[in-house]
CSV table of C-alpha atoms (C1' of nucleotides) and ligand atoms in Angstrom, one decimal:
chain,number,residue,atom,x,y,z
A,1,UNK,CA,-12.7,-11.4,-22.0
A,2,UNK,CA,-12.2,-14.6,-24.0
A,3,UNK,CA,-10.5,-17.6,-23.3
A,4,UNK,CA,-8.2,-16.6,-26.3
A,5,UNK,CA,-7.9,-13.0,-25.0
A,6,UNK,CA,-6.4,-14.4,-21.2
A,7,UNK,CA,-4.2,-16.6,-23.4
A,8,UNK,CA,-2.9,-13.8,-25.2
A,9,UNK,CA,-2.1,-11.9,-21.8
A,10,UNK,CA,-0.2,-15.1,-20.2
A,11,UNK,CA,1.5,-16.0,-23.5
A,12,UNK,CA,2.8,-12.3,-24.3
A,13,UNK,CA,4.4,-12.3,-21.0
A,14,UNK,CA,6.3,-15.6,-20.9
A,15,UNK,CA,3.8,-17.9,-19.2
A,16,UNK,CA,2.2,-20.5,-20.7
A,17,UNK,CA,-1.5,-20.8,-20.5
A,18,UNK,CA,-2.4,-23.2,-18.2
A,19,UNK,CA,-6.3,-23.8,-17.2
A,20,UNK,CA,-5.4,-22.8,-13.4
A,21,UNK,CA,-3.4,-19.5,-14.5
A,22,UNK,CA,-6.6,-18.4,-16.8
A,23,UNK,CA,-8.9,-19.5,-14.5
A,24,UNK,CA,-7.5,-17.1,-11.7
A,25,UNK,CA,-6.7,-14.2,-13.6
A,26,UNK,CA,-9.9,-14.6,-14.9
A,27,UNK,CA,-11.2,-14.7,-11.5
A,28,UNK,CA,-9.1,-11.7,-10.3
A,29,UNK,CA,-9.9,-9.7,-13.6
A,30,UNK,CA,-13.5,-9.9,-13.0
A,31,UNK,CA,-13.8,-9.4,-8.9
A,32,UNK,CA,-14.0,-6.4,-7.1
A,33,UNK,CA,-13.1,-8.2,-4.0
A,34,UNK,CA,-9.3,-8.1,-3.3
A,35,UNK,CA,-9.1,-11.7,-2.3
A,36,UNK,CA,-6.5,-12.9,-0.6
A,37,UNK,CA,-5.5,-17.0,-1.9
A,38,UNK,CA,-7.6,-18.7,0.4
A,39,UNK,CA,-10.8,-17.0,-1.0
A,40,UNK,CA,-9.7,-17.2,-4.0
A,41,UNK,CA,-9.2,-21.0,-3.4
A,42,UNK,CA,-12.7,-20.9,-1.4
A,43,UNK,CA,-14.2,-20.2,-5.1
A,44,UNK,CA,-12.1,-22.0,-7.0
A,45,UNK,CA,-11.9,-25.4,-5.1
A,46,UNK,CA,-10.5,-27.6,-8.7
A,47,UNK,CA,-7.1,-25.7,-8.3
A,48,UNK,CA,-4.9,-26.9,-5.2
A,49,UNK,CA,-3.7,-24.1,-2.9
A,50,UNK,CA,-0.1,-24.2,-3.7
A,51,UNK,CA,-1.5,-23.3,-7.0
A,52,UNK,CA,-2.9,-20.5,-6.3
A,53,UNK,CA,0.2,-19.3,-4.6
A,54,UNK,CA,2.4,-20.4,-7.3
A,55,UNK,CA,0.3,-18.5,-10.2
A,56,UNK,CA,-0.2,-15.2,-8.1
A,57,UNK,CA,3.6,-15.6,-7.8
A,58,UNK,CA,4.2,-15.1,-11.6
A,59,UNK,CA,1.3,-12.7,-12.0
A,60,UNK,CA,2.9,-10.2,-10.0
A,61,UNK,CA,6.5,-11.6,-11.3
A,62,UNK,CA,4.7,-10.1,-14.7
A,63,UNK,CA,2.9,-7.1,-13.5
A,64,UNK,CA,-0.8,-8.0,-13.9
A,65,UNK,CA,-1.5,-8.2,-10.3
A,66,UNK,CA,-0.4,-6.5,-7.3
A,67,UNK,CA,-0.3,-7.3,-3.5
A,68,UNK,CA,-1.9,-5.0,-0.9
A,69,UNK,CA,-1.0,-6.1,2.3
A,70,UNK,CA,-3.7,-4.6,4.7
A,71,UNK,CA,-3.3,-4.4,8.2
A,72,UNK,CA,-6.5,-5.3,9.7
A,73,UNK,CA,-5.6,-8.8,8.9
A,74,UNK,CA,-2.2,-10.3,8.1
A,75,UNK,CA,-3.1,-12.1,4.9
A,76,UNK,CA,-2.1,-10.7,1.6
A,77,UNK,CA,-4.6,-9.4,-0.5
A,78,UNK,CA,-4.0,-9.8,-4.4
A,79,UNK,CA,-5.2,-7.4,-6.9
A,80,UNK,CA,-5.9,-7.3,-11.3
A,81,UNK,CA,-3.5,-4.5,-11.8
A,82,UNK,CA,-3.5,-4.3,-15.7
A,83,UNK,CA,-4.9,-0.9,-15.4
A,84,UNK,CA,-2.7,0.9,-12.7
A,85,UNK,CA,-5.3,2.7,-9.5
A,86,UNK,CA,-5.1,3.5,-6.1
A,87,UNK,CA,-6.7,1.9,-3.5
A,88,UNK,CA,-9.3,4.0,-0.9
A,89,UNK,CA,-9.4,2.1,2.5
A,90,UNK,CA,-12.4,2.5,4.2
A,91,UNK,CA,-11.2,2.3,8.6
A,92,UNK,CA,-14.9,1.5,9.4
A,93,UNK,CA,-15.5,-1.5,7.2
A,94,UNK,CA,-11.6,-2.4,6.1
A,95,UNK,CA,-13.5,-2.0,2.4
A,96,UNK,CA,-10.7,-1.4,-0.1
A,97,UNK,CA,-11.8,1.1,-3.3
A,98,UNK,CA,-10.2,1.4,-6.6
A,99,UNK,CA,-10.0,4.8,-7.8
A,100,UNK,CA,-7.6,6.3,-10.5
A,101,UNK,CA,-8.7,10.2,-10.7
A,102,UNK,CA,-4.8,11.0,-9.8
A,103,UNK,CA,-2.3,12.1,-12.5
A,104,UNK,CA,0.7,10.1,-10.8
A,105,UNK,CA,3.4,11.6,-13.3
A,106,UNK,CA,4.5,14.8,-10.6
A,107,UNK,CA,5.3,12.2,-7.9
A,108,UNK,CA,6.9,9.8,-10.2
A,109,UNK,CA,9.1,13.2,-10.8
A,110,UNK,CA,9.5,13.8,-7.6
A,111,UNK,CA,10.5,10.2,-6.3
A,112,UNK,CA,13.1,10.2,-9.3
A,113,UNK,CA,14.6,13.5,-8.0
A,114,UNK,CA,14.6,12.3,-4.4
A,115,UNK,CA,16.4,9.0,-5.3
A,116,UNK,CA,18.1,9.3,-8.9
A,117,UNK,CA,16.2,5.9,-9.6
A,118,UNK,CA,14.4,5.3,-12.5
A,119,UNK,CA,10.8,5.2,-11.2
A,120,UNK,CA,8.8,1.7,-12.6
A,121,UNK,CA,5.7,1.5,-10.4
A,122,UNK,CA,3.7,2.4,-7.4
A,123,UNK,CA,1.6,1.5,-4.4
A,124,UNK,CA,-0.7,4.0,-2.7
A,125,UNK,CA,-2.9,3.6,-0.4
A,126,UNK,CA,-5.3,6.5,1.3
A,127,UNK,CA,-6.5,6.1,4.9
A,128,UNK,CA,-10.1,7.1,5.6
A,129,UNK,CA,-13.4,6.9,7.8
A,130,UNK,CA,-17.1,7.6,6.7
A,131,UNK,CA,-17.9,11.4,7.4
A,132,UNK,CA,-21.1,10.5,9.5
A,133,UNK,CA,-19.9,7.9,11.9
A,134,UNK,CA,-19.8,8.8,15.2
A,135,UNK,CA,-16.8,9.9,16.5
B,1,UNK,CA,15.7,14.2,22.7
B,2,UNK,CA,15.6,13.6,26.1
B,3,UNK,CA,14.0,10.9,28.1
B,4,UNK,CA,11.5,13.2,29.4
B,5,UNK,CA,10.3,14.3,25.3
B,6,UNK,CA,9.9,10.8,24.5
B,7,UNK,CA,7.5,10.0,28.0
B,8,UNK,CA,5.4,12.9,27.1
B,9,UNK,CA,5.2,11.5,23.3
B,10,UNK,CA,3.6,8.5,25.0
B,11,UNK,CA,2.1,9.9,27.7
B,12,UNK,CA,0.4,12.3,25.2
B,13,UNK,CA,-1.2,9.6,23.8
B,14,UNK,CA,-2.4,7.6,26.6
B,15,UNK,CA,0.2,4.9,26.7
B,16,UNK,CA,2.6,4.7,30.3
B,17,UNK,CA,5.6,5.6,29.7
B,18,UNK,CA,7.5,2.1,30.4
B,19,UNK,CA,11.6,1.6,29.8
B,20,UNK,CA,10.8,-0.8,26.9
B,21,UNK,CA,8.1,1.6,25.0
B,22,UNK,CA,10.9,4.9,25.6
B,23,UNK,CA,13.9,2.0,24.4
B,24,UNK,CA,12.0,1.3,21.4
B,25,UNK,CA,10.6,4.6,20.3
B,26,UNK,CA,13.9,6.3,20.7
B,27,UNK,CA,15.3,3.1,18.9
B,28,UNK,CA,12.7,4.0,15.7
B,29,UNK,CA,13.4,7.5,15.9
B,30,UNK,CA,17.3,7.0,15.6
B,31,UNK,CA,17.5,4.5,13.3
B,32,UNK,CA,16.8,5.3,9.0
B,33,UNK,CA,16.8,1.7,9.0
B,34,UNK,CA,12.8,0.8,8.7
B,35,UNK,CA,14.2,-2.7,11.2
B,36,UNK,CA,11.8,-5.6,11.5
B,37,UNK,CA,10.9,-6.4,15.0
B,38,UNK,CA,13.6,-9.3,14.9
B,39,UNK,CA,16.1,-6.3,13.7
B,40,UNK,CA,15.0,-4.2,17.0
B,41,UNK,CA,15.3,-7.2,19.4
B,42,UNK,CA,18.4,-8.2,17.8
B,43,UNK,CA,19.8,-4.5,19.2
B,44,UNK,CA,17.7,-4.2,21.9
B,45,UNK,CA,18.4,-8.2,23.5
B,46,UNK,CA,17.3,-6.9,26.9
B,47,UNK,CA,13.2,-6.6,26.1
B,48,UNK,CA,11.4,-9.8,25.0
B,49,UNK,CA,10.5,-9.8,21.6
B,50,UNK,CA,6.7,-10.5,22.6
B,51,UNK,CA,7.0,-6.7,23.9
B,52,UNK,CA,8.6,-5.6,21.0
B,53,UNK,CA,5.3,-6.8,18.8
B,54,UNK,CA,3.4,-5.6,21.9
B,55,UNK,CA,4.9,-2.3,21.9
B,56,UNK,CA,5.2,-1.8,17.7
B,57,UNK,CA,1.5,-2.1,17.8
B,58,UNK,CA,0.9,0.2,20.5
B,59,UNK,CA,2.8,2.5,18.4
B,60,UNK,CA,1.3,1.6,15.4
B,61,UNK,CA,-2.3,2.4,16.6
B,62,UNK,CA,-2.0,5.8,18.2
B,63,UNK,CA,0.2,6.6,14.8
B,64,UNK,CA,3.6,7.5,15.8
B,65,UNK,CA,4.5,4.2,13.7
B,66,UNK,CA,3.4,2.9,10.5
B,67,UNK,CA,3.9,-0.5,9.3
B,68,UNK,CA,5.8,-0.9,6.0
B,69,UNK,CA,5.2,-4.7,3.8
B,70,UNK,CA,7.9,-4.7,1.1
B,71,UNK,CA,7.0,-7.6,-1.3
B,72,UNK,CA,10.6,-9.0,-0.9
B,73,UNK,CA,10.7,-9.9,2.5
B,74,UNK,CA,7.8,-11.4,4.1
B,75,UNK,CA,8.8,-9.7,7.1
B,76,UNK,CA,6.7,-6.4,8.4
B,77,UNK,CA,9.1,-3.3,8.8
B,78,UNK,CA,8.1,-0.6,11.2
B,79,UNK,CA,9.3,3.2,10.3
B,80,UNK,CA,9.0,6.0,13.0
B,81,UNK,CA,5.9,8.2,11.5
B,82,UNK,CA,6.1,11.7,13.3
B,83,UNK,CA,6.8,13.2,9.8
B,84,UNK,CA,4.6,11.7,7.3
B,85,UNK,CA,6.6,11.0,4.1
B,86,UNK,CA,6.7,8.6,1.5
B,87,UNK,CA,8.7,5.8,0.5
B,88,UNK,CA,11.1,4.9,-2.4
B,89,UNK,CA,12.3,1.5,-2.5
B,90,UNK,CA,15.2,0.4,-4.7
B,91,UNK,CA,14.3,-2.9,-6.4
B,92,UNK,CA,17.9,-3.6,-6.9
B,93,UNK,CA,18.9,-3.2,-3.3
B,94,UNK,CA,15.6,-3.5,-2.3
B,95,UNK,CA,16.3,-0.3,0.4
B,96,UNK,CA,14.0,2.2,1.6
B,97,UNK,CA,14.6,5.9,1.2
B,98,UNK,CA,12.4,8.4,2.8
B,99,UNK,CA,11.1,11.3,0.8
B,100,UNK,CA,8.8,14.1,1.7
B,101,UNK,CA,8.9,16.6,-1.2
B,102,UNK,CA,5.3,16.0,-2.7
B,103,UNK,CA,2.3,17.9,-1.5
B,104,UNK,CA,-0.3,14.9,-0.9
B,105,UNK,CA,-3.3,17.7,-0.6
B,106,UNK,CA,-4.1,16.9,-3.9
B,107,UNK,CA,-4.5,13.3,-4.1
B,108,UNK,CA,-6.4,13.5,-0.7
B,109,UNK,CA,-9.2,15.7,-2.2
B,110,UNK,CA,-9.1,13.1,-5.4
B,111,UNK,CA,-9.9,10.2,-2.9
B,112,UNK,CA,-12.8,12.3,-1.0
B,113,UNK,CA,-14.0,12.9,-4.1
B,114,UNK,CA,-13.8,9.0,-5.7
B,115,UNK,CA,-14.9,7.7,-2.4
B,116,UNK,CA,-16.7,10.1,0.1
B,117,UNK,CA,-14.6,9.3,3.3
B,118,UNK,CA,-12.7,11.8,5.6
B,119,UNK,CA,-9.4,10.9,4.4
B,120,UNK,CA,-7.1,9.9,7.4
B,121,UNK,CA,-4.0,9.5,6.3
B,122,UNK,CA,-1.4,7.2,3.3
B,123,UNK,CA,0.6,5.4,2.2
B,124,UNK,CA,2.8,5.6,-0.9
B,125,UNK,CA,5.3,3.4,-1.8
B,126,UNK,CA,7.2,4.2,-4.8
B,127,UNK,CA,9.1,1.2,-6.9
B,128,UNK,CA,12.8,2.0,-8.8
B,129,UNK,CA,15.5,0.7,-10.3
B,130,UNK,CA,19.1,2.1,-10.9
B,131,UNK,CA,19.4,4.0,-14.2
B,132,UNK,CA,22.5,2.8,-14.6
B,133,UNK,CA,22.2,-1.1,-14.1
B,134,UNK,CA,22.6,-2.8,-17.6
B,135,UNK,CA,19.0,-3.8,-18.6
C,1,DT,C1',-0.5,-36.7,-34.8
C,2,DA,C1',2.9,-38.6,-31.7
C,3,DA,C1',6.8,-37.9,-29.0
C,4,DC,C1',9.5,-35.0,-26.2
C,5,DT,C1',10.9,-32.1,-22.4
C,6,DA,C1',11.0,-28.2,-19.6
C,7,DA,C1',7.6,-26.2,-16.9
C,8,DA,C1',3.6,-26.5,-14.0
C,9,DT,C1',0.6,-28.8,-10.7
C,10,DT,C1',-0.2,-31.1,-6.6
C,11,DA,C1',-0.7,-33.2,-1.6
C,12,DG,C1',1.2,-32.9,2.2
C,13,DA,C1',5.1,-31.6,5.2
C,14,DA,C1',7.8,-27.9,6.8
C,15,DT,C1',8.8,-23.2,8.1
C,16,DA,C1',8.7,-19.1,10.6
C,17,DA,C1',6.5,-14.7,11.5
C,18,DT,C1',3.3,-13.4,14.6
C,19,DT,C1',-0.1,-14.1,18.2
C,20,DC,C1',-1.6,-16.1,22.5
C,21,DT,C1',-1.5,-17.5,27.4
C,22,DA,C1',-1.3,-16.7,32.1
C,23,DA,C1',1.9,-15.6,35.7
C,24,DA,C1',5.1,-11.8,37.5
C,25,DA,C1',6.4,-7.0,37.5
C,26,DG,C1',5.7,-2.1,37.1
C,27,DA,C1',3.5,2.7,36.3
C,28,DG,C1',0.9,6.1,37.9
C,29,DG,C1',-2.6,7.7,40.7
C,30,DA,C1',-4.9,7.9,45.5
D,1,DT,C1',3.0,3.7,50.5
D,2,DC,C1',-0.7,1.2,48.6
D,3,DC,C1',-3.7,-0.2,45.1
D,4,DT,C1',-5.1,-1.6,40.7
D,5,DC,C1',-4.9,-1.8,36.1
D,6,DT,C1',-1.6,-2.2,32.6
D,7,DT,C1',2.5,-4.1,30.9
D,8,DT,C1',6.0,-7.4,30.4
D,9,DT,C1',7.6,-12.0,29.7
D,10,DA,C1',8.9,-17.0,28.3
D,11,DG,C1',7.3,-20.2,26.0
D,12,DA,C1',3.6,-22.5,23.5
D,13,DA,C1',0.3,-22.1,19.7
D,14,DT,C1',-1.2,-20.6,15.4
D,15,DT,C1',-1.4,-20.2,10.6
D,16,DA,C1',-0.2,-18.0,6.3
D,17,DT,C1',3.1,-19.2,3.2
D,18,DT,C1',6.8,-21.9,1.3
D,19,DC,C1',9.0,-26.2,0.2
D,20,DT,C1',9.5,-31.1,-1.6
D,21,DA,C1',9.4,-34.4,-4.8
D,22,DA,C1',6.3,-37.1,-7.5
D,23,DT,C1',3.0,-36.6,-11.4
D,24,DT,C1',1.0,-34.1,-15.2
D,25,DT,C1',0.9,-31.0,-19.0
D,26,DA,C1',1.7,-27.1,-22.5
D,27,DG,C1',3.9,-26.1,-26.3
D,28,DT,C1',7.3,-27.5,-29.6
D,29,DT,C1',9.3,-30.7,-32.9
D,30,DA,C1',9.4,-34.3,-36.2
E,201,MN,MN1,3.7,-9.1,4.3
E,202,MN,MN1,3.1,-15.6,8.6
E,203,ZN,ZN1,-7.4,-2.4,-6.9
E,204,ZN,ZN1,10.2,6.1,6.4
DNA sequence: TAACTAAATTAGAATAATTCTAAAAGAGGA
DNA sequence: TCCTCTTTTAGAATTATTCTAATTTAGTTA
């Protein structure tokens, strides 16, 4: 992804292109990890902290990232979303997968029958523990 | 239900049967209203609001209770879980409707497939707007 | 290119949801 | 009834996040 790419993305949605707002999406874009701000500040130690709060702000204000909000800690977790998933969490080691193998069009059908509302997005999270642990 | 189904709930799950836990699981069960633990204490003045945390995680862990983050509060909302459903929030009111008519066998055999884990259990939130607020 | 201005960045202070502490009360079993 | 571990509680502490207001900058205009 170029420099010129990430502007495109910022600019076609309203924000200008700032080095901290390309330097983070670039960041989130190109981690597996699911950091929550202070890692992401951790890494990125140029941008100031309110920074990093204000730009996830308008990157989920625009739809490129997404917060999961585990519960094994209470810190949110902030997520490239420019290709909707689903996240796996792992209950042994509070790992959190992406997976997209899951046609979400019947329960977008079915959430508009339930509620009348036009449907526009979705979280999911699925629960789970490693088959051979102990238990 | 009585007093007596609600102490076997808990006692069922190896937690004593106090006034408070019975208040508040009662309370959750009653109420569509997916409260805050300030909205329960608010109702409920007579137990301290450290054991209405104390007791929501109680809850929480032995799964009678999930935990719900909307992105519009930074508030955690707590939701009576003896039914497993899934939620539909209104981004306009920003209220949450429970909904249960979607089979989630299917996506749980996707995620042991993408990831290998036992699958324990979800959560789907589902984002909407009203179809007839002007655009 | 230079000037302009609304928007963005920043350090540090403020907020408030949640957690912690340690002393008193209660549940359930013996 | 007694015992003991668990639970409850008020209030203090924590800390993730938000706010403030001064400075800088992106993108536009001339
Ligand atoms: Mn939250
Ligand atoms: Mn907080
Ligand atoms: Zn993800
Ligand atoms: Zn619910």
């Amino acid at each position: 992804m170029t420099d010129q790419n990430l502007r495109d993305m910022l600019q076609t949605r309203g924000l200008k292109a700032t080095f901290q707002r390309i330097t983070i999406l670039d960041y989130l874009m190109t981690h597996e990890t699911h950091p929550t701000a202070d890692m992401i500040h951790l890494d990125l130690k140029e941008i100031s902290l309110a920074t990093i709060y204000n730009t996830l702000e308008k990157l989920v204000d625009v739809g490129l990232v997404i917060v999961i909000d585990t519960q094994k800690d209470d810190k949110r977790h902030y997520d490239y979303y420019g290709e909707p998933h689903y996240h796996i969490i792992n209950n042994n080691t509070n790992e959190i997968i992406d997976a997209d193998n899951f046609d979400v069009a019947p329960l977008f059908e079915a959430a508009r029958q339930a509620s009348g509302l036009n449907i526009t997005g979705f979280h999911i999270e699925i629960y789970g523990v490693d088959p051979d642990e102990a238990k």
